[in-house]
mmCIF file of N, CA and C in Angstrom:
data_model
loop_
_atom_site.group_PDB
_atom_site.id
_atom_site.type_symbol
_atom_site.label_atom_id
_atom_site.label_comp_id
_atom_site.label_asym_id
_atom_site.label_seq_id
_atom_site.Cartn_x
_atom_site.Cartn_y
_atom_site.Cartn_z
ATOM 1 N N ALA G 1 0.178 4.011 15.603
ATOM 2 C CA ALA G 1 0.155 5.457 15.732
ATOM 3 C C ALA G 1 1.390 6.053 15.099
ATOM 4 N N CYS G 2 1.248 7.263 14.679
ATOM 5 C CA CYS G 2 2.340 7.932 13.992
ATOM 6 C C CYS G 2 2.909 9.027 14.889
ATOM 7 N N GLU G 3 4.112 8.822 15.359
ATOM 8 C CA GLU G 3 4.732 9.757 16.278
ATOM 9 C C GLU G 3 5.261 10.962 15.521
ATOM 10 N N LYS G 4 4.466 12.031 15.511
ATOM 11 C CA LYS G 4 4.832 13.298 14.867
ATOM 12 C C LYS G 4 5.162 13.119 13.387
ATOM 13 N N GLY G 5 4.553 12.136 12.729
ATOM 14 C CA GLY G 5 4.730 11.959 11.295
ATOM 15 C C GLY G 5 6.101 11.468 10.867
ATOM 16 N N ARG G 6 6.875 10.955 11.790
ATOM 17 C CA ARG G 6 8.260 10.591 11.475
ATOM 18 C C ARG G 6 8.438 9.152 11.007
ATOM 19 N N GLU G 7 7.540 8.253 11.377
ATOM 20 C CA GLU G 7 7.741 6.847 11.042
ATOM 21 C C GLU G 7 7.845 6.609 9.543
ATOM 22 N N ALA G 8 6.992 7.235 8.774
ATOM 23 C CA ALA G 8 7.014 7.030 7.320
ATOM 24 C C ALA G 8 8.326 7.529 6.733
ATOM 25 N N THR G 9 8.746 8.697 7.153
ATOM 26 C CA THR G 9 10.005 9.266 6.656
ATOM 27 C C THR G 9 11.180 8.388 7.048
ATOM 28 N N GLN G 10 11.182 7.919 8.286
ATOM 29 C CA GLN G 10 12.274 7.059 8.750
ATOM 30 C C GLN G 10 12.282 5.735 7.985
ATOM 31 N N ALA G 11 11.110 5.188 7.736
ATOM 32 C CA ALA G 11 11.035 3.921 7.003
ATOM 33 C C ALA G 11 11.600 4.091 5.600
ATOM 34 N N MET G 12 11.269 5.187 4.958
ATOM 35 C CA MET G 12 11.791 5.427 3.608
ATOM 36 C C MET G 12 13.306 5.638 3.639
ATOM 37 N N ARG G 13 13.800 6.310 4.662
ATOM 38 C CA ARG G 13 15.258 6.516 4.793
ATOM 39 C C ARG G 13 15.991 5.191 5.000
ATOM 40 N N VAL G 14 15.398 4.315 5.789
ATOM 41 C CA VAL G 14 16.020 3.005 6.009
ATOM 42 C C VAL G 14 16.116 2.245 4.695
ATOM 43 N N LEU G 15 15.050 2.260 3.899
ATOM 44 C CA LEU G 15 15.095 1.584 2.596
ATOM 45 C C LEU G 15 16.163 2.199 1.693
ATOM 46 N N GLU G 16 16.249 3.523 1.683
ATOM 47 C CA GLU G 16 17.266 4.200 0.878
ATOM 48 C C GLU G 16 18.670 3.814 1.326
ATOM 49 N N GLU G 17 18.869 3.756 2.645
ATOM 50 C CA GLU G 17 20.179 3.385 3.172
ATOM 51 C C GLU G 17 20.518 1.935 2.825
ATOM 52 N N MET G 18 19.521 1.070 2.907
ATOM 53 C CA MET G 18 19.748 -0.324 2.533
ATOM 54 C C MET G 18 20.181 -0.413 1.080
ATOM 55 N N ASP G 19 19.514 0.331 0.209
ATOM 56 C CA ASP G 19 19.896 0.348 -1.207
ATOM 57 C C ASP G 19 21.307 0.899 -1.391
ATOM 58 N N ALA G 20 21.622 1.980 -0.695
ATOM 59 C CA ALA G 20 22.943 2.605 -0.810
ATOM 60 C C ALA G 20 24.054 1.657 -0.375
ATOM 61 N N ARG G 21 23.749 0.794 0.568
ATOM 62 C CA ARG G 21 24.748 -0.156 1.076
ATOM 63 C C ARG G 21 24.654 -1.514 0.381
ATOM 64 N N SER G 22 23.840 -1.571 -0.671
ATOM 65 C CA SER G 22 23.646 -2.799 -1.445
ATOM 66 C C SER G 22 23.091 -3.943 -0.606
ATOM 67 N N VAL G 23 22.309 -3.587 0.403
ATOM 68 C CA VAL G 23 21.618 -4.597 1.194
ATOM 69 C C VAL G 23 20.331 -4.928 0.448
ATOM 70 N N GLU G 24 20.090 -6.204 0.251
ATOM 71 C CA GLU G 24 18.909 -6.615 -0.498
ATOM 72 C C GLU G 24 17.636 -6.241 0.267
ATOM 73 N N THR G 25 16.798 -5.510 -0.409
ATOM 74 C CA THR G 25 15.494 -5.183 0.154
ATOM 75 C C THR G 25 14.473 -6.072 -0.524
ATOM 76 N N GLY G 26 13.547 -6.553 0.257
ATOM 77 C CA GLY G 26 12.545 -7.457 -0.285
ATOM 78 C C GLY G 26 11.157 -7.077 0.159
ATOM 79 N N THR G 27 10.259 -8.002 -0.036
ATOM 80 C CA THR G 27 8.852 -7.786 0.252
ATOM 81 C C THR G 27 8.625 -7.351 1.693
ATOM 82 N N ILE G 28 9.261 -8.009 2.635
ATOM 83 C CA ILE G 28 9.017 -7.714 4.050
ATOM 84 C C ILE G 28 9.444 -6.289 4.399
ATOM 85 N N ALA G 29 10.592 -5.862 3.917
ATOM 86 C CA ALA G 29 11.061 -4.502 4.202
ATOM 87 C C ALA G 29 10.115 -3.469 3.602
ATOM 88 N N TYR G 30 9.696 -3.703 2.371
ATOM 89 C CA TYR G 30 8.769 -2.766 1.735
ATOM 90 C C TYR G 30 7.397 -2.791 2.399
ATOM 91 N N ASN G 31 6.937 -3.966 2.803
ATOM 92 C CA ASN G 31 5.652 -4.037 3.511
ATOM 93 C C ASN G 31 5.688 -3.196 4.784
ATOM 94 N N ALA G 32 6.786 -3.283 5.515
ATOM 95 C CA ALA G 32 6.919 -2.503 6.750
ATOM 96 C C ALA G 32 6.886 -1.006 6.448
ATOM 97 N N ALA G 33 7.571 -0.604 5.393
ATOM 98 C CA ALA G 33 7.606 0.819 5.036
ATOM 99 C C ALA G 33 6.239 1.304 4.547
ATOM 100 N N ILE G 34 5.561 0.508 3.732
ATOM 101 C CA ILE G 34 4.229 0.876 3.248
ATOM 102 C C ILE G 34 3.253 0.962 4.419
ATOM 103 N N SER G 35 3.357 0.029 5.351
ATOM 104 C CA SER G 35 2.505 0.047 6.532
ATOM 105 C C SER G 35 2.764 1.295 7.375
ATOM 106 N N ALA G 36 4.018 1.688 7.511
ATOM 107 C CA ALA G 36 4.343 2.914 8.250
ATOM 108 C C ALA G 36 3.719 4.128 7.563
ATOM 109 N N CYS G 37 3.771 4.163 6.243
ATOM 110 C CA CYS G 37 3.145 5.257 5.496
ATOM 111 C C CYS G 37 1.640 5.275 5.728
ATOM 112 N N GLU G 38 1.034 4.113 5.700
ATOM 113 C CA GLU G 38 -0.416 4.010 5.917
ATOM 114 C C GLU G 38 -0.785 4.543 7.292
ATOM 115 N N LYS G 39 -0.031 4.180 8.297
ATOM 116 C CA LYS G 39 -0.328 4.607 9.665
ATOM 117 C C LYS G 39 -0.147 6.113 9.846
ATOM 118 N N CYS G 40 0.669 6.719 9.003
ATOM 119 C CA CYS G 40 0.932 8.157 9.093
ATOM 120 C C CYS G 40 0.123 8.958 8.076
ATOM 121 N N ASP G 41 -0.834 8.310 7.444
ATOM 122 C CA ASP G 41 -1.668 8.961 6.427
ATOM 123 C C ASP G 41 -0.850 9.525 5.272
ATOM 124 N N GLU G 42 0.181 8.826 4.907
ATOM 125 C CA GLU G 42 1.051 9.222 3.801
ATOM 126 C C GLU G 42 0.786 8.313 2.601
ATOM 127 N N TRP G 43 -0.436 8.397 2.045
ATOM 128 C CA TRP G 43 -0.843 7.486 0.989
ATOM 129 C C TRP G 43 0.011 7.650 -0.277
ATOM 130 N N ALA G 44 0.404 8.865 -0.618
ATOM 131 C CA ALA G 44 1.211 9.066 -1.830
ATOM 132 C C ALA G 44 2.569 8.386 -1.690
ATOM 133 N N GLU G 45 3.153 8.478 -0.505
ATOM 134 C CA GLU G 45 4.441 7.816 -0.266
ATOM 135 C C GLU G 45 4.282 6.299 -0.301
ATOM 136 N N ALA G 46 3.167 5.811 0.222
ATOM 137 C CA ALA G 46 2.904 4.368 0.162
ATOM 138 C C ALA G 46 2.857 3.911 -1.291
ATOM 139 N N LEU G 47 2.194 4.685 -2.149
ATOM 140 C CA LEU G 47 2.119 4.317 -3.569
ATOM 141 C C LEU G 47 3.473 4.448 -4.259
ATOM 142 N N THR G 48 4.268 5.413 -3.837
ATOM 143 C CA THR G 48 5.618 5.544 -4.392
ATOM 144 C C THR G 48 6.429 4.280 -4.108
ATOM 145 N N LEU G 49 6.340 3.800 -2.866
ATOM 146 C CA LEU G 49 7.049 2.569 -2.505
ATOM 147 C C LEU G 49 6.486 1.370 -3.271
ATOM 148 N N PHE G 50 5.176 1.317 -3.401
ATOM 149 C CA PHE G 50 4.522 0.240 -4.139
ATOM 150 C C PHE G 50 5.017 0.218 -5.588
ATOM 151 N N ASP G 51 5.071 1.387 -6.219
ATOM 152 C CA ASP G 51 5.561 1.487 -7.596
ATOM 153 C C ASP G 51 7.038 1.122 -7.699
ATOM 154 N N LEU G 52 7.796 1.491 -6.678
ATOM 155 C CA LEU G 52 9.219 1.136 -6.657
ATOM 156 C C LEU G 52 9.396 -0.380 -6.618
ATOM 157 N N MET G 53 8.520 -1.055 -5.902
ATOM 158 C CA MET G 53 8.566 -2.523 -5.874
ATOM 159 C C MET G 53 8.366 -3.086 -7.282
ATOM 160 N N THR G 54 7.458 -2.488 -8.026
ATOM 161 C CA THR G 54 7.218 -2.933 -9.402
ATOM 162 C C THR G 54 8.469 -2.721 -10.246
ATOM 163 N N ARG G 55 9.050 -1.531 -10.148
ATOM 164 C CA ARG G 55 10.247 -1.226 -10.956
ATOM 165 C C ARG G 55 11.421 -2.133 -10.598
ATOM 166 N N LYS G 56 11.517 -2.517 -9.318
ATOM 167 C CA LYS G 56 12.613 -3.374 -8.873
ATOM 168 C C LYS G 56 12.278 -4.860 -8.974
ATOM 169 N N ASN G 57 11.076 -5.149 -9.465
ATOM 170 C CA ASN G 57 10.610 -6.535 -9.617
ATOM 171 C C ASN G 57 10.605 -7.280 -8.281
ATOM 172 N N ILE G 58 10.147 -6.592 -7.238
ATOM 173 C CA ILE G 58 10.016 -7.187 -5.915
ATOM 174 C C ILE G 58 8.591 -7.715 -5.788
ATOM 175 N N PHE G 59 8.464 -8.942 -5.329
ATOM 176 C CA PHE G 59 7.157 -9.584 -5.187
ATOM 177 C C PHE G 59 6.243 -8.776 -4.277
ATOM 178 N N LYS G 60 5.014 -8.557 -4.724
ATOM 179 C CA LYS G 60 4.005 -7.860 -3.924
ATOM 180 C C LYS G 60 3.017 -8.902 -3.413
ATOM 181 N N SER G 61 2.994 -9.053 -2.103
ATOM 182 C CA SER G 61 2.155 -10.057 -1.448
ATOM 183 C C SER G 61 0.760 -9.502 -1.168
ATOM 184 N N THR G 62 -0.090 -10.364 -0.651
ATOM 185 C CA THR G 62 -1.414 -9.930 -0.204
ATOM 186 C C THR G 62 -1.271 -8.810 0.818
ATOM 187 N N THR G 63 -0.332 -8.933 1.726
ATOM 188 C CA THR G 63 -0.093 -7.909 2.736
ATOM 189 C C THR G 63 0.317 -6.586 2.100
ATOM 190 N N THR G 64 1.136 -6.648 1.065
ATOM 191 C CA THR G 64 1.558 -5.436 0.363
ATOM 192 C C THR G 64 0.342 -4.696 -0.186
ATOM 193 N N TYR G 65 -0.487 -5.444 -0.911
ATOM 194 C CA TYR G 65 -1.680 -4.834 -1.494
ATOM 195 C C TYR G 65 -2.621 -4.327 -0.409
ATOM 196 N N ASN G 66 -2.826 -5.114 0.634
ATOM 197 C CA ASN G 66 -3.735 -4.694 1.703
ATOM 198 C C ASN G 66 -3.292 -3.367 2.313
ATOM 199 N N SER G 67 -2.011 -3.226 2.580
ATOM 200 C CA SER G 67 -1.503 -1.992 3.177
ATOM 201 C C SER G 67 -1.660 -0.808 2.232
ATOM 202 N N ALA G 68 -1.377 -1.024 0.957
ATOM 203 C CA ALA G 68 -1.505 0.058 -0.021
ATOM 204 C C ALA G 68 -2.968 0.459 -0.217
ATOM 205 N N VAL G 69 -3.858 -0.528 -0.305
ATOM 206 C CA VAL G 69 -5.289 -0.250 -0.456
ATOM 207 C C VAL G 69 -5.806 0.484 0.780
ATOM 208 N N LEU G 70 -5.415 0.030 1.961
ATOM 209 C CA LEU G 70 -5.839 0.666 3.200
ATOM 210 C C LEU G 70 -5.361 2.116 3.258
ATOM 211 N N SER G 71 -4.121 2.341 2.851
ATOM 212 C CA SER G 71 -3.565 3.688 2.847
ATOM 213 C C SER G 71 -4.378 4.615 1.946
ATOM 214 N N CYS G 72 -4.703 4.154 0.763
ATOM 215 C CA CYS G 72 -5.497 4.958 -0.167
ATOM 216 C C CYS G 72 -6.909 5.173 0.363
ATOM 217 N N GLY G 73 -7.511 4.121 0.871
ATOM 218 C CA GLY G 73 -8.872 4.211 1.374
ATOM 219 C C GLY G 73 -9.013 5.185 2.524
ATOM 220 N N ARG G 74 -8.077 5.146 3.451
ATOM 221 C CA ARG G 74 -8.131 6.052 4.603
ATOM 222 C C ARG G 74 -7.953 7.510 4.188
ATOM 223 N N ALA G 75 -7.285 7.720 3.061
ATOM 224 C CA ALA G 75 -7.072 9.078 2.565
ATOM 225 C C ALA G 75 -8.229 9.550 1.688
ATOM 226 N N GLY G 76 -9.234 8.688 1.519
ATOM 227 C CA GLY G 76 -10.359 9.043 0.669
ATOM 228 C C GLY G 76 -10.086 8.838 -0.807
ATOM 229 N N GLU G 77 -9.005 8.174 -1.119
ATOM 230 C CA GLU G 77 -8.611 7.907 -2.506
ATOM 231 C C GLU G 77 -9.177 6.559 -2.941
ATOM 232 N N TRP G 78 -10.516 6.463 -2.980
ATOM 233 C CA TRP G 78 -11.166 5.192 -3.264
ATOM 234 C C TRP G 78 -10.871 4.688 -4.672
ATOM 235 N N GLU G 79 -10.689 5.587 -5.616
ATOM 236 C CA GLU G 79 -10.388 5.151 -6.986
ATOM 237 C C GLU G 79 -9.023 4.463 -7.050
ATOM 238 N N ALA G 80 -8.047 5.025 -6.348
ATOM 239 C CA ALA G 80 -6.716 4.406 -6.292
ATOM 240 C C ALA G 80 -6.790 3.064 -5.568
ATOM 241 N N ALA G 81 -7.589 3.015 -4.496
ATOM 242 C CA ALA G 81 -7.752 1.763 -3.753
ATOM 243 C C ALA G 81 -8.355 0.685 -4.650
ATOM 244 N N LEU G 82 -9.374 1.053 -5.390
ATOM 245 C CA LEU G 82 -10.034 0.099 -6.278
ATOM 246 C C LEU G 82 -9.105 -0.333 -7.417
ATOM 247 N N LYS G 83 -8.311 0.590 -7.927
ATOM 248 C CA LYS G 83 -7.338 0.259 -8.976
ATOM 249 C C LYS G 83 -6.331 -0.777 -8.463
ATOM 250 N N LEU G 84 -5.853 -0.589 -7.250
ATOM 251 C CA LEU G 84 -4.917 -1.548 -6.659
ATOM 252 C C LEU G 84 -5.570 -2.914 -6.490
ATOM 253 N N PHE G 85 -6.821 -2.918 -6.035
ATOM 254 C CA PHE G 85 -7.535 -4.181 -5.867
ATOM 255 C C PHE G 85 -7.667 -4.904 -7.207
ATOM 256 N N ARG G 86 -8.015 -4.174 -8.243
ATOM 257 C CA ARG G 86 -8.143 -4.790 -9.573
ATOM 258 C C ARG G 86 -6.804 -5.313 -10.073
ATOM 259 N N GLU G 87 -5.751 -4.539 -9.840
ATOM 260 C CA GLU G 87 -4.412 -4.993 -10.226
ATOM 261 C C GLU G 87 -4.048 -6.276 -9.483
ATOM 262 N N MET G 88 -4.386 -6.317 -8.218
ATOM 263 C CA MET G 88 -4.101 -7.484 -7.389
ATOM 264 C C MET G 88 -4.716 -8.736 -7.999
ATOM 265 N N THR G 89 -5.986 -8.636 -8.368
ATOM 266 C CA THR G 89 -6.661 -9.807 -8.931
ATOM 267 C C THR G 89 -6.090 -10.158 -10.302
ATOM 268 N N GLN G 90 -5.732 -9.146 -11.092
ATOM 269 C CA GLN G 90 -5.134 -9.406 -12.411
ATOM 270 C C GLN G 90 -3.764 -10.065 -12.293
ATOM 271 N N GLU G 91 -3.031 -9.703 -11.246
ATOM 272 C CA GLU G 91 -1.698 -10.278 -11.029
ATOM 273 C C GLU G 91 -1.761 -11.668 -10.393
ATOM 274 N N GLY G 92 -2.956 -12.093 -10.011
ATOM 275 C CA GLY G 92 -3.110 -13.416 -9.423
ATOM 276 C C GLY G 92 -2.739 -13.488 -7.958
ATOM 277 N N VAL G 93 -2.643 -12.340 -7.300
ATOM 278 C CA VAL G 93 -2.355 -12.328 -5.866
ATOM 279 C C VAL G 93 -3.673 -12.579 -5.139
ATOM 280 N N GLU G 94 -3.644 -13.534 -4.248
ATOM 281 C CA GLU G 94 -4.872 -13.957 -3.579
ATOM 282 C C GLU G 94 -5.359 -12.923 -2.572
ATOM 283 N N ALA G 95 -6.603 -12.518 -2.736
ATOM 284 C CA ALA G 95 -7.234 -11.606 -1.781
ATOM 285 C C ALA G 95 -7.707 -12.418 -0.581
ATOM 286 N N ASP G 96 -7.671 -11.787 0.597
ATOM 287 C CA ASP G 96 -8.176 -12.428 1.803
ATOM 288 C C ASP G 96 -9.286 -11.566 2.395
ATOM 289 N N ILE G 97 -9.773 -11.936 3.543
ATOM 290 C CA ILE G 97 -10.871 -11.203 4.173
ATOM 291 C C ILE G 97 -10.471 -9.763 4.474
ATOM 292 N N ILE G 98 -9.209 -9.561 4.818
ATOM 293 C CA ILE G 98 -8.721 -8.204 5.085
ATOM 294 C C ILE G 98 -8.804 -7.372 3.810
ATOM 295 N N THR G 99 -8.424 -7.959 2.683
ATOM 296 C CA THR G 99 -8.488 -7.253 1.399
ATOM 297 C C THR G 99 -9.891 -6.739 1.136
ATOM 298 N N TYR G 100 -10.858 -7.640 1.243
ATOM 299 C CA TYR G 100 -12.237 -7.245 0.960
ATOM 300 C C TYR G 100 -12.729 -6.193 1.948
ATOM 301 N N ASN G 101 -12.345 -6.325 3.190
ATOM 302 C CA ASN G 101 -12.759 -5.341 4.190
ATOM 303 C C ASN G 101 -12.188 -3.952 3.910
ATOM 304 N N VAL G 102 -10.900 -3.877 3.549
ATOM 305 C CA VAL G 102 -10.310 -2.556 3.307
ATOM 306 C C VAL G 102 -10.851 -1.936 2.018
ATOM 307 N N VAL G 103 -11.140 -2.770 1.009
ATOM 308 C CA VAL G 103 -11.737 -2.241 -0.220
ATOM 309 C C VAL G 103 -13.143 -1.719 0.069
ATOM 310 N N LEU G 104 -13.936 -2.504 0.767
ATOM 311 C CA LEU G 104 -15.295 -2.067 1.095
ATOM 312 C C LEU G 104 -15.285 -0.816 1.967
ATOM 313 N N ASP G 105 -14.342 -0.729 2.890
ATOM 314 C CA ASP G 105 -14.243 0.447 3.730
ATOM 315 C C ASP G 105 -13.895 1.682 2.901
ATOM 316 N N ALA G 106 -12.989 1.527 1.945
ATOM 317 C CA ALA G 106 -12.624 2.653 1.068
ATOM 318 C C ALA G 106 -13.831 3.123 0.268
ATOM 319 N N LEU G 107 -14.603 2.179 -0.239
ATOM 320 C CA LEU G 107 -15.781 2.527 -1.027
ATOM 321 C C LEU G 107 -16.873 3.123 -0.151
ATOM 322 N N LYS G 108 -17.012 2.593 1.049
ATOM 323 C CA LYS G 108 -18.037 3.073 1.983
ATOM 324 C C LYS G 108 -17.796 4.534 2.355
ATOM 325 N N GLN G 109 -16.531 4.881 2.530
ATOM 326 C CA GLN G 109 -16.209 6.254 2.917
ATOM 327 C C GLN G 109 -16.702 7.253 1.875
ATOM 328 N N GLU G 110 -16.729 6.839 0.644
ATOM 329 C CA GLU G 110 -17.201 7.723 -0.425
ATOM 330 C C GLU G 110 -18.599 7.355 -0.869
ATOM 331 N N GLN G 111 -19.211 6.412 -0.182
ATOM 332 C CA GLN G 111 -20.566 5.950 -0.474
ATOM 333 C C GLN G 111 -20.711 5.517 -1.935
ATOM 334 N N VAL G 112 -19.701 4.790 -2.404
ATOM 335 C CA VAL G 112 -19.715 4.254 -3.755
ATOM 336 C C VAL G 112 -20.441 2.914 -3.713
ATOM 337 N N GLY G 113 -21.278 2.674 -4.653
ATOM 338 C CA GLY G 113 -22.039 1.419 -4.692
ATOM 339 C C GLY G 113 -21.188 0.237 -5.081
ATOM 340 N N LEU G 114 -21.642 -0.933 -4.700
ATOM 341 C CA LEU G 114 -20.936 -2.173 -4.994
ATOM 342 C C LEU G 114 -20.998 -2.545 -6.472
ATOM 343 N N GLU G 115 -21.800 -1.847 -7.248
ATOM 344 C CA GLU G 115 -21.917 -2.184 -8.666
ATOM 345 C C GLU G 115 -20.603 -1.998 -9.416
ATOM 346 N N ILE G 116 -19.635 -1.294 -8.849
ATOM 347 C CA ILE G 116 -18.383 -1.106 -9.552
ATOM 348 C C ILE G 116 -17.496 -2.338 -9.490
ATOM 349 N N PHE G 117 -17.841 -3.302 -8.659
ATOM 350 C CA PHE G 117 -17.108 -4.561 -8.660
ATOM 351 C C PHE G 117 -17.460 -5.286 -9.920
#
C-alpha cells in the first residue's frame, strides 16, 4: 500500500542521497525503489529509475523487469509493458511465471490479443 503517495518519493530520495554520498547503489536498491513506485501507481517514475539503471550500467534482474512491467500494466500502459518484456527477452534476462502473468494482465486490461507475442 502507498501511504499518501510518499513511498515512491522517499525511495527516490534515498537513492539520490546514496549517490550524493558515493554509496554504491545496485540492483537491490533500485528494485526496491521501482517496486515502491509500482505500489504508488507512479509508473513514469518507475521507468525513470529503470532507465537510470541502464545509464549507470546496473544489472537489471528478472525482478527489476517484473516490477517495471507491473507498474506500466497497472497504469494501463500496455505498450510500455510489452516493450519492456521484449527488451527483457532480447537482453537474455530469464522470464519467470510472474513475468508472464504481469504481461498478460497488462494486455488483458486493454483487451489486446495474444497475437502480438
